[in-house]
Coordinates of C-alpha atoms and ligand atoms in Angstrom, one line a residue:
X1 CA 100.2 114.9 64.9
X2 CA 102.3 114.7 68.1
X3 CA 101.1 113.8 71.6
X4 CA 103.0 116.0 74.0
X5 CA 102.7 115.2 77.7
X6 CA 104.2 117.6 80.1
X7 CA 105.1 115.3 83.0
X8 CA 103.9 117.1 86.1
X9 CA 106.7 118.7 88.0
X10 CA 109.3 116.5 86.3
X11 CA 109.3 118.4 83.1
X12 CA 111.0 121.4 84.7
X13 CA 113.8 119.3 86.1
X14 CA 114.3 117.0 83.1
X15 CA 114.2 119.9 80.7
X16 CA 112.2 117.7 78.5
X17 CA 108.7 116.3 77.8
X18 CA 107.6 112.9 76.9
X19 CA 106.8 113.1 73.3
X20 CA 104.9 110.2 71.8
X21 CA 105.6 110.8 68.2
X22 CA 102.8 109.7 66.1
X23 CA 104.8 107.0 64.4
X24 CA 103.2 105.0 61.7
X25 CA 103.1 101.3 62.5
X26 CA 105.6 100.6 59.8
X27 CA 108.2 103.1 60.9
X28 CA 110.5 101.1 63.2
X29 CA 113.1 103.9 63.6
X30 CA 110.4 106.2 64.9
X31 CA 108.9 103.6 67.3
X32 CA 112.4 102.7 68.7
X33 CA 113.1 106.4 69.2
X34 CA 110.0 107.1 71.2
X35 CA 110.5 103.9 73.2
X36 CA 114.0 104.9 74.1
X37 CA 112.9 108.4 75.1
X38 CA 110.1 107.0 77.3
X39 CA 112.4 104.5 79.0
X40 CA 115.0 107.2 79.6
X41 CA 112.5 109.5 81.2
X42 CA 110.2 107.1 83.1
X43 CA 112.1 103.9 83.8
X44 CA 115.8 104.3 84.1
X45 CA 115.7 106.9 86.9
X46 CA 113.8 104.3 89.0
X47 CA 116.3 101.5 88.3
X48 CA 118.9 100.6 90.9
X49 CA 121.2 99.2 88.2
X50 CA 120.7 99.7 84.5
X51 CA 121.3 97.4 82.7
X52 CA 120.6 94.8 85.4
X53 CA 123.3 92.5 83.9
X54 CA 125.9 94.9 85.5
X55 CA 124.9 93.7 89.0
X56 CA 126.6 90.4 89.7
X57 CA 123.8 89.7 92.3
X58 CA 121.5 88.6 89.4
X59 CA 124.0 86.1 87.9
X60 CA 123.0 82.5 88.4
X61 CA 125.5 80.6 90.5
X62 CA 127.0 77.3 89.3
X63 CA 125.6 75.3 92.2
X64 CA 122.0 75.9 91.2
X65 CA 121.7 72.4 89.8
X66 CA 122.0 70.8 93.3
X67 CA 119.4 73.1 94.8
X68 CA 116.0 72.1 96.2
X69 CA 113.1 74.5 95.6
X70 CA 113.1 77.1 98.4
X71 CA 116.8 76.7 99.0
X72 CA 118.9 79.9 99.2
X73 CA 121.5 80.4 96.5
X74 CA 122.8 83.9 97.5
X75 CA 122.1 86.2 100.3
X76 CA 122.7 90.0 100.5
X77 CA 121.5 90.4 104.1
X78 CA 122.1 94.2 104.2
X79 CA 121.4 95.9 100.9
X80 CA 122.8 99.4 100.4
X81 CA 119.8 101.5 101.1
X82 CA 121.2 104.6 99.5
X83 CA 120.4 102.9 96.2
X84 CA 116.7 102.6 97.2
X85 CA 113.9 105.1 97.9
X86 CA 112.6 103.2 100.9
X87 CA 111.2 105.2 103.8
X88 CA 113.5 106.2 106.7
X89 CA 113.9 103.5 109.3
X90 CA 113.3 100.6 106.9
X91 CA 116.0 98.3 105.5
X92 CA 116.3 95.8 102.7
X93 CA 117.8 92.4 102.0
X94 CA 118.0 90.6 98.7
X95 CA 118.3 86.9 98.0
X96 CA 118.5 84.4 95.2
X97 CA 116.8 81.1 95.7
X98 CA 115.6 78.0 93.8
X99 CA 112.1 77.8 92.4
X100 CA 110.5 75.5 89.8
X101 CA 109.3 76.2 86.2
X102 CA 106.5 74.7 84.2
X103 CA 108.5 71.5 83.7
X104 CA 109.1 71.3 87.5
X105 CA 112.8 72.0 86.7
X106 CA 114.8 73.9 89.3
X107 CA 115.3 77.5 88.2
X108 CA 116.9 80.6 89.8
X109 CA 114.6 83.3 91.3
X110 CA 115.3 86.5 93.1
X111 CA 113.5 88.5 95.7
X112 CA 113.9 91.1 98.5
X113 CA 112.7 91.6 102.1
X114 CA 111.7 95.1 103.2
X115 CA 112.2 95.2 106.9
X116 CA 110.4 97.6 109.3
X117 CA 112.2 99.7 111.8
X118 CA 110.6 97.7 114.6
X119 CA 108.3 94.7 114.1
X120 CA 104.6 94.9 114.8
X121 CA 103.8 93.3 118.1
X122 CA 101.8 90.1 118.2
X123 CA 101.5 87.7 121.1
X124 CA 102.9 90.4 123.3
X125 CA 106.3 89.9 121.6
X126 CA 108.2 92.0 119.2
X127 CA 111.0 89.7 118.6
X128 CA 109.3 88.1 115.6
X129 CA 108.7 90.0 112.3
X130 CA 105.2 89.2 111.0
X131 CA 105.7 88.1 107.4
X132 CA 103.6 89.4 104.5
X133 CA 104.4 87.9 101.1
X134 CA 103.8 90.6 98.4
X135 CA 102.9 89.5 94.9
X136 CA 103.5 92.4 92.6
X137 CA 101.6 93.5 89.5
X138 CA 102.8 93.8 86.0
X139 CA 106.2 95.5 85.8
X140 CA 107.3 94.4 82.3
X141 CA 108.6 91.1 80.9
X142 CA 112.4 91.5 80.9
X143 CA 115.0 90.8 83.7
X144 CA 115.4 94.6 84.1
X145 CA 111.8 94.8 85.5
X146 CA 112.6 93.0 88.8
X147 CA 111.1 94.8 91.7
X148 CA 114.3 94.2 93.7
X149 CA 116.0 96.4 91.1
X150 CA 113.5 99.2 91.4
X151 CA 114.2 102.1 93.7
X152 CA 110.6 102.4 95.0
X153 CA 110.0 98.6 95.0
X154 CA 107.4 99.4 92.4
X155 CA 104.4 99.8 94.8
X156 CA 105.9 102.2 97.3
X157 CA 103.1 103.5 99.6
X158 CA 100.4 101.7 97.8
X159 CA 101.4 98.6 99.7
X160 CA 105.0 97.6 100.6
X161 CA 106.1 100.8 102.3
X162 CA 102.8 101.0 104.2
X163 CA 103.1 97.4 105.3
X164 CA 106.7 97.9 106.6
X165 CA 105.7 101.2 108.2
X166 CA 103.1 99.2 110.2
X167 CA 105.8 96.7 111.3
X168 CA 105.4 93.8 108.8
X169 CA 108.4 92.3 107.1
X170 CA 107.5 92.2 103.4
X171 CA 109.0 89.3 101.3
X172 CA 108.8 90.4 97.7
X173 CA 109.4 87.7 95.0
X174 CA 110.6 89.1 91.7
X175 CA 109.1 86.1 89.8
X176 CA 111.4 83.9 87.8
X177 CA 112.6 85.7 84.7
X178 CA 112.3 89.2 86.3
X179 CA 115.8 89.5 87.8
X180 CA 117.0 85.9 87.1
X181 CA 118.3 84.8 83.7
X182 CA 115.2 82.9 82.6
X183 CA 112.2 83.3 80.4
X184 CA 109.4 85.2 82.2
X185 CA 106.1 83.5 81.8
X186 CA 103.9 86.7 82.2
X187 CA 100.5 86.0 83.8
X188 CA 101.2 82.3 84.4
X189 CA 99.9 82.7 87.9
X190 CA 100.6 79.2 89.3
X191 CA 104.2 79.5 88.3
X192 CA 104.5 82.9 90.0
X193 CA 102.7 81.3 93.0
X194 CA 105.6 78.8 93.2
X195 CA 108.0 81.7 93.2
X196 CA 106.2 83.4 96.0
X197 CA 105.8 80.3 98.2
X198 CA 109.5 79.3 97.7
X199 CA 110.6 82.9 98.5
X200 CA 108.9 82.5 101.9
X201 CA 110.6 79.2 102.5
X202 CA 114.0 80.6 101.5
X203 CA 113.6 83.8 103.5
X204 CA 112.5 81.9 106.6
X205 CA 115.5 79.6 106.3
X206 CA 118.0 82.4 106.6
X207 CA 116.0 84.7 108.9
X208 CA 114.6 82.8 111.8
X209 CA 113.3 86.1 113.1
X210 CA 110.6 86.0 110.4
X211 CA 107.3 84.7 111.7
X212 CA 106.3 81.1 110.8
X213 CA 102.8 82.3 109.9
X214 CA 102.3 84.4 106.8
X215 CA 99.7 86.3 104.8
X216 CA 100.0 86.7 101.0
X217 CA 98.8 89.8 99.3
X218 CA 99.0 90.8 95.6
X219 CA 97.6 93.4 93.2
X220 CA 96.7 93.2 89.5
X221 CA 98.9 90.4 88.0
X222 CA 99.8 89.8 91.6
X223 CA 96.1 89.5 92.5
X224 CA 96.0 86.5 90.2
X225 CA 99.1 85.2 91.9
X226 CA 97.6 85.7 95.4
X227 CA 94.6 83.7 94.3
X228 CA 96.8 81.0 92.8
X229 CA 98.7 80.8 96.2
X230 CA 95.4 80.0 98.0
X231 CA 94.7 77.3 95.4
X232 CA 98.2 75.9 95.8
X233 CA 97.8 75.8 99.5
X234 CA 94.8 73.4 99.1
X235 CA 96.9 70.9 97.1
X236 CA 100.6 71.5 98.0
X237 CA 100.6 73.5 101.1
X238 CA 103.7 75.0 102.9
X239 CA 103.2 75.6 106.6
X240 CA 101.9 78.8 108.2
X241 CA 99.3 80.1 105.6
X242 CA 96.8 82.5 107.3
X243 CA 95.1 83.8 104.1
X244 CA 95.5 85.7 101.0
X245 CA 94.3 89.1 99.6
X246 CA 93.7 89.3 95.8
X247 CA 93.4 93.0 94.9
X248 CA 92.3 93.9 91.4
X249 CA 92.8 90.3 90.1
X250 CA 92.2 89.3 86.5
X251 CA 91.5 85.5 87.2
X252 CA 91.3 84.9 83.4
X253 CA 94.4 86.4 81.9
X254 CA 92.9 86.1 78.4
X255 CA 89.4 85.8 77.1
X256 CA 89.2 83.4 74.2
X257 CA 87.3 85.9 72.1
X258 CA 88.1 87.9 69.0
X259 CA 89.0 90.5 68.0
X260 CA 91.9 91.2 70.4
X261 CA 92.5 94.7 71.7
X262 CA 95.5 96.9 71.4
X263 CA 96.8 96.5 75.0
X264 CA 100.5 96.0 75.2
X265 CA 99.8 93.7 78.1
X266 CA 98.0 91.3 75.8
X267 CA 101.0 91.5 73.4
X268 CA 103.3 90.7 76.3
X269 CA 101.1 87.7 77.1
X270 CA 101.4 86.4 73.6
X271 CA 105.1 85.9 74.3
X272 CA 104.2 83.6 77.3
X273 CA 101.7 81.6 75.1
X274 CA 104.4 81.3 72.4
X275 CA 106.8 80.0 75.0
X276 CA 104.5 77.5 76.8
X277 CA 102.2 76.4 73.9
X278 CA 104.0 77.3 70.7
X279 CA 101.9 80.2 69.5
X280 CA 103.5 81.4 66.3
X281 CA 104.2 85.1 66.8
X282 CA 105.2 85.7 63.3
X283 CA 101.8 84.4 62.1
X284 CA 99.8 86.8 64.4
X285 CA 101.9 90.0 64.5
X286 CA 102.6 92.4 61.8
X287 CA 106.4 92.4 61.3
X288 CA 107.3 95.9 62.6
X289 CA 105.2 95.8 65.8
X290 CA 106.8 92.4 66.6
X291 CA 110.2 93.9 66.0
X292 CA 109.2 96.8 68.2
X293 CA 108.4 94.5 71.1
X294 CA 111.6 92.6 70.6
X295 CA 113.4 96.0 70.7
X296 CA 111.7 96.7 74.1
X297 CA 113.1 93.5 75.3
X298 CA 116.6 94.1 73.9
X299 CA 116.9 97.4 75.7
X300 CA 115.5 96.1 79.0
X301 CA 112.3 98.1 78.6
X302 CA 109.5 97.6 81.1
X303 CA 105.8 98.7 81.2
X304 CA 106.3 102.2 80.1
X305 CA 108.6 101.4 77.3
X306 CA 106.0 98.9 76.2
X307 CA 103.3 101.5 76.2
X308 CA 105.5 103.8 74.2
X309 CA 106.1 101.1 71.6
X310 CA 102.4 100.6 71.0
X311 CA 100.9 103.9 72.2
X312 CA 99.3 105.1 69.1
X313 CA 98.4 101.8 67.4
X314 CA 95.1 100.0 67.1
X315 CA 94.8 96.2 67.0
X316 CA 94.9 95.9 63.2
X317 CA 98.1 98.0 63.2
X318 CA 99.7 95.5 65.7
X319 CA 98.4 92.1 64.5
X320 CA 97.9 90.5 61.2
X321 CA 95.5 88.1 62.8
X322 CA 93.3 89.7 65.5
X323 CA 91.6 86.4 66.2
X324 CA 94.7 84.8 67.8
X325 CA 93.1 84.6 71.3
X326 CA 90.8 81.9 69.8
X327 CA 93.7 79.8 68.7
X328 CA 94.4 76.5 70.2
X329 CA 97.6 77.6 72.1
X330 CA 95.7 80.6 73.6
X331 CA 92.7 78.4 74.6
X332 CA 95.1 75.9 76.2
X333 CA 96.8 78.6 78.1
X334 CA 93.5 80.0 79.4
X335 CA 92.4 76.5 80.5
X336 CA 95.7 75.7 82.3
X337 CA 96.7 79.0 83.8
X338 CA 93.5 80.8 84.8
X339 CA 92.6 80.8 88.5
X340 CA 89.2 80.3 90.2
X341 CA 86.9 77.3 90.4
X342 CA 89.2 75.4 92.7
X343 CA 89.3 74.7 96.4
X344 CA 91.2 77.2 98.5
X345 CA 93.6 76.3 101.3
X346 CA 92.6 79.3 103.5
X347 CA 90.6 82.5 103.5
X348 CA 90.6 84.9 100.6
X349 CA 89.8 88.6 100.5
X350 CA 89.1 90.0 97.0
X351 CA 89.4 93.8 96.7
X352 CA 88.2 95.3 93.5
X353 CA 87.8 98.9 92.6
X354 CA 84.3 99.3 90.9
X355 CA 85.8 101.9 88.6
X356 CA 88.9 100.0 87.7
X357 CA 89.8 101.0 84.2
X358 CA 92.7 98.6 83.8
X359 CA 91.3 95.3 85.3
X360 CA 87.6 95.7 85.4
X361 CA 85.4 94.0 88.0
X362 CA 83.7 91.6 85.5
X363 CA 86.6 89.1 85.7
X364 CA 87.0 89.2 89.4
X365 CA 83.2 88.7 89.9
X366 CA 83.2 85.7 87.5
X367 CA 86.2 84.2 89.3
X368 CA 84.5 84.8 92.7
X369 CA 81.4 83.1 91.4
X370 CA 83.4 80.1 90.1
X371 CA 85.4 79.8 93.4
X372 CA 82.2 80.1 95.5
X373 CA 80.6 77.3 93.4
X374 CA 83.2 74.8 94.8
X375 CA 81.6 73.0 97.7
X376 CA 84.8 72.7 99.8
X377 CA 85.1 76.5 99.9
X378 CA 81.9 76.7 102.0
X379 CA 84.2 76.1 105.0
X380 CA 86.5 79.0 104.4
X381 CA 85.9 82.7 104.1
X382 CA 85.8 84.2 100.6
X383 CA 84.9 87.8 100.7
X384 CA 84.5 90.2 97.8
X385 CA 84.8 93.8 98.7
X386 CA 84.0 96.4 96.0
X387 CA 85.9 99.6 96.5
X388 CA 83.2 101.9 95.2
X389 CA 84.2 104.4 92.5
X390 CA 87.9 103.8 92.8
X391 CA 90.3 102.9 90.0
X392 CA 93.1 100.3 89.7
X393 CA 95.8 101.6 91.9
X394 CA 93.7 104.2 93.9
X395 CA 91.6 101.3 95.3
X396 CA 94.6 100.2 97.3
X397 CA 94.7 103.6 99.1
X398 CA 91.0 103.8 99.6
X399 CA 90.8 100.3 101.2
X400 CA 94.0 100.5 103.2
X401 CA 92.5 100.4 106.7
X402 CA 90.4 97.4 105.6
X403 CA 93.3 95.3 104.3
X404 CA 95.6 96.3 107.2
X405 CA 92.9 95.2 109.7
X406 CA 92.3 92.0 107.7
X407 CA 96.0 91.1 107.9
X408 CA 96.2 91.9 111.6
X409 CA 93.2 89.8 112.3
X410 CA 94.7 86.8 110.5
X411 CA 97.9 87.0 112.7
X412 CA 95.6 87.3 115.8
X413 CA 93.6 84.3 114.6
X414 CA 90.4 86.3 114.8
X415 CA 87.6 84.0 113.6
X416 CA 85.4 85.1 110.7
X417 CA 81.9 86.0 111.6
X418 CA 80.7 83.7 108.9
X419 CA 82.3 81.2 106.6
X420 CA 81.6 80.8 102.9
X421 CA 81.2 83.6 100.4
X422 CA 80.0 87.2 100.9
X423 CA 80.0 90.4 98.9
X424 CA 79.9 93.9 100.1
X425 CA 80.6 97.5 99.1
X426 CA 83.2 99.7 100.7
X427 CA 82.2 103.3 100.0
X428 CA 82.8 106.7 101.4
X429 CA 80.0 108.4 103.3
X430 CA 81.3 111.8 102.0
X431 CA 79.6 113.3 98.9
X432 CA 80.8 111.4 95.9
X433 CA 82.0 114.5 94.1
X434 CA 84.2 115.4 97.0
X435 CA 86.1 112.1 97.0
X436 CA 89.6 112.0 95.4
X437 CA 89.9 109.4 92.6
X438 CA 93.4 110.1 91.1
X439 CA 96.9 109.5 92.4
X440 CA 98.0 113.1 92.0
X441 CA 101.2 113.3 94.0
X442 CA 104.7 112.9 92.8
X443 CA 107.2 113.1 95.6
X444 CA 110.6 114.7 94.8
X445 CA 113.0 114.6 97.7
X446 CA 116.5 115.3 96.4
X447 CA 118.4 116.7 93.4
X448 CA 118.6 115.2 90.9
X449 CA 115.0 114.3 91.3
X450 CA 114.3 111.0 92.9
X451 CA 110.6 110.2 92.8
X452 CA 108.1 107.6 93.7
X453 CA 107.1 107.8 90.1
X454 CA 106.7 104.1 89.4
X455 CA 106.2 102.1 86.3
X456 CA 102.5 101.6 87.1
X457 CA 101.8 105.2 88.0
X458 CA 100.8 106.9 84.9
X459 CA 99.6 110.5 84.7
X460 CA 95.9 110.7 83.8
X461 CA 96.6 112.1 80.3
X462 CA 98.5 108.9 79.5
X463 CA 95.6 106.7 80.5
X464 CA 93.9 106.7 77.1
X465 CA 96.9 104.8 75.8
X466 CA 96.8 102.2 78.6
X467 CA 93.7 100.2 77.8
X468 CA 94.5 97.3 80.0
X469 CA 94.3 93.7 79.2
X470 CA 91.4 91.6 78.1
X471 CA 89.0 90.4 80.6
X472 CA 87.8 86.8 80.8
X473 CA 84.4 86.2 79.2
Ligands
NAG501 C1 114.6 110.6 67.3 O1 114.4 111.7 68.3 C2 115.2 112.8 68.1 C3 115.0 113.7 69.3 O2 113.6 113.9 69.6 C4 114.9 113.4 66.8 O3 115.7 114.5 66.6 C5 115.1 112.4 65.7 O4 114.7 113.0 64.4 C6 114.3 111.2 65.9 N1 114.6 110.1 65.0 C7 113.6 109.4 64.3 C8 114.1 108.4 63.4 O5 112.4 109.6 64.5
NAG502 C1 125.5 77.5 96.8 O1 126.6 78.2 97.3 C2 126.2 79.2 98.3 C3 127.4 80.1 98.6 O2 128.5 79.7 98.0 C4 125.7 78.4 99.5 O3 125.3 79.3 100.5 C5 124.5 77.6 99.0 O4 124.1 76.8 100.1 C6 124.9 76.6 97.9 N1 123.7 76.0 97.4 C7 123.7 74.7 97.1 C8 122.4 74.2 96.6 O5 124.6 74.0 97.2
NAG503 C1 126.2 102.6 99.1 O1 125.9 103.3 97.9 C2 126.3 104.7 97.9 C3 125.7 105.4 96.7 O2 125.7 104.5 95.6 C4 127.8 104.7 97.9 O3 128.3 106.0 98.0 C5 128.3 104.0 99.2 O4 129.7 103.8 99.2 C6 127.7 102.6 99.3 N1 128.0 102.0 100.6 C7 128.5 100.8 100.7 C8 128.7 100.3 102.1 O5 128.9 100.1 99.7
NAG504 C1 108.7 68.1 91.2 O1 110.0 67.7 91.5 C2 110.2 67.3 92.9 C3 111.7 66.9 93.1 O2 112.5 68.1 92.9 C4 109.3 66.1 93.2 O3 109.4 65.8 94.6 C5 107.9 66.5 92.9 O4 107.0 65.4 93.1 C6 107.7 67.0 91.5 N1 106.4 67.5 91.3 C7 105.7 67.3 90.2 C8 104.3 67.9 90.1 O5 106.1 66.6 89.3
NAG505 C1 101.6 83.8 118.0 O1 101.5 82.6 118.7 C2 100.9 81.5 118.1 C3 100.7 80.4 119.1 O2 101.9 80.1 119.7 C4 101.8 81.1 116.9 O3 101.1 80.1 116.1 C5 101.9 82.3 116.0 O4 102.8 82.0 114.9 C6 102.5 83.5 116.7 N1 102.4 84.7 115.8 C7 103.5 85.4 115.5 C8 103.3 86.5 114.6 O5 104.6 85.2 116.0
NAG506 C1 93.8 101.3 62.5 O1 94.6 102.4 62.2 C2 95.0 102.4 60.9 C3 96.0 103.6 60.7 O2 97.2 103.3 61.4 C4 93.8 102.7 60.0 O3 94.1 102.6 58.7 C5 92.8 101.5 60.3 O4 91.6 101.8 59.6 C6 92.5 101.4 61.8 N1 91.7 100.2 62.0 C7 90.6 100.2 62.7 C8 89.9 98.9 62.9 O5 90.2 101.2 63.3
NAG507 C1 93.6 83.6 62.6 O1 93.6 82.9 63.8 C2 92.5 82.0 64.0 C3 92.7 81.3 65.3 O2 93.9 80.6 65.3 C4 92.4 81.0 62.8 O3 91.3 80.2 63.0 C5 92.3 81.8 61.5 O4 92.4 80.9 60.5 C6 93.5 82.8 61.4 N1 93.3 83.6 60.2 C7 94.1 83.7 59.2 C8 93.8 84.5 58.1 O5 95.2 83.0 59.3
NAG508 C1 77.8 85.9 89.5 O1 76.8 85.3 90.2 C2 75.7 86.2 90.4 C3 74.7 85.4 91.3 O2 74.5 84.1 90.9 C4 75.1 86.5 89.0 O3 74.0 87.4 89.2 C5 76.1 87.2 88.2 O4 75.7 87.4 86.9 C6 77.4 86.4 88.1 N1 78.4 87.2 87.5 C7 79.3 86.8 86.7 C8 80.2 87.8 86.1 O5 79.5 85.6 86.4
NAG509 C1 82.9 71.7 106.4 O1 83.4 71.4 107.7 C2 82.5 70.5 108.5 C3 83.0 70.4 109.9 O2 84.4 70.3 109.9 C4 82.5 69.2 107.8 O3 81.6 68.3 108.4 C5 82.0 69.4 106.3 O4 82.1 68.1 105.6 C6 82.8 70.4 105.6 N1 82.2 70.7 104.3 C7 82.9 70.7 103.2 C8 82.1 71.0 101.9 O5 84.1 70.4 103.1
NAG510 C1 77.0 97.7 95.8 O1 76.7 98.9 95.1 C2 76.1 98.6 93.8 C3 75.9 100.0 93.2 O2 75.3 100.8 94.0 C4 74.8 97.9 94.0 O3 74.3 97.6 92.7 C5 75.1 96.6 94.7 O4 73.9 95.9 95.0 C6 75.8 96.8 96.0 N1 76.2 95.5 96.5 C7 76.1 95.1 97.8 C8 76.6 93.8 98.1 O5 75.6 95.8 98.6

């Protein structure tokens, strides 16, 4: 059987269709073939440079060893916007800077700044650009998957283009290992939180026109990062923190339960746990699926290539041991790298689609409960807003006016009506059946097609293969 997915309007232009051949889990040649085909169709057109190694910007400079965290290593103040699909009027900078890894060693990190045409006015002044630090969601686990190397900056009008259109300067950390020549510790939120915080310090050091005060905002994996930033601000703060928005966060990146599912995100996560805690990959994977993942890495494949590698497999196809999330390395990772249950250094807004099919509400609610049980958090605002009936990415559109107002209020130092925890529903007053739930648009502006088709934007008929990652118990 073959799964044939006509890709909306793209098919006509590409003269092809994405064919997920029903490879058997032992047929590596077939799996590699469909992985390459998927990457060619869905990923490479959205890359600024493929392979990323061809862009000298991402090479680590020799003087990294002397750098302090937050120090600039390279600056491309004016990036060539004809390589990007950013909206008219906006501009882009890229920079490399020093962050720290799990050993507190200095490591190279990259990021970008999306500049508005004109800054949003606060304090009656428009000479300062109000800074929003964006924490992105899963893009993949190889250097190639850096947001700064993605034409639509991965989130396009779901977040970053919208923020810049409203006059915010958006500082976007790639996270160490995406872009820079390092191992990427996927879902190790507190490490990505280091990367975001030091990206702010680095950006402010070379662009004094950026505001001293900042809001962080992330979605999906980045929702966990946004949460970790608020926790970091309680223990190792940098100046200027106004609050954080955690959208669709999975506070517990892995539940220590068996059996594991077939999500490629969980398989990606096993690589992190192998790196940080010595999980033996050859003892948990069947040989061919492991080779298939290594193939995805070797060709610079990102989310979609990962989906294609595993699309038609169940968990027993992929793993020889489907109980590996109960192993000591996985339990240690969950203990050390989950967020929630700690004091926060400022207010937090949790935004969660009630119909999120990728990162369901259960994890976010459990994390909210754990964070609200910390006495110190009674003095800050922790708000959980359920975006009723909306899915993973659609919830960002549906709640847009709410989060934009929340960010504006933080810059205006508007006090909260109440401190402590609160929960509410954000729902449409229109009849439920009349409310759009899918992201149906694909924008094609030029020939050859350049689209906002991003690595997390999957056509609905692809969703059955994207089962999302395991929620915390
Ligand atoms: C790879 O894909 C091409 C084009 O669809 C096909 O002709 C070829 O037989 C495939 N090879 C394998 C090993 O599946
Ligand atoms: C490394 O070199 C770059 C440019 O050559 C310079 O801007 C930067 O300050 C240096 N960094 C360190 C840590 O010496
Ligand atoms: C920017 O990129 C475009 C397209 O790749 C190229 O034609 C142009 O020469 C570049 N501009 C600069 C200033 O490098
Ligand atoms: C990390 O290293 C810096 C020096 O680069 C040091 O000041 C800091 O205390 C270290 N942090 C931890 C947690 O070890
Ligand atoms: C507005 O003014 C206040 C008080 O001087 C300052 O703390 C804040 O950073 C300013 N906000 C912006 C966005 O410049
Ligand atoms: C998984 O799929 C294989 C075929 O690839 C099948 O033999 C096996 O029974 C399935 N296992 C489960 C638990 O569904
Ligand atoms: C599978 O992994 C679990 C957790 O580490 C372990 O307890 C179990 O012995 C393993 N099963 C086999 C057959 O190796
Ligand atoms: C969160 O706390 C509420 C109120 O105590 C409780 O009803 C609910 O079951 C908890 N949910 C989770 C997922 O822990
Ligand atoms: C909350 O703030 C008040 C006033 O600043 C202080 O007295 C109280 O101890 C704080 N409570 C907690 C749990 O930190
Ligand atoms: C939100 O809506 C759900 C479903 O209708 C309901 O169960 C829940 O009580 C509501 N929550 C709040 C805080 O109003």
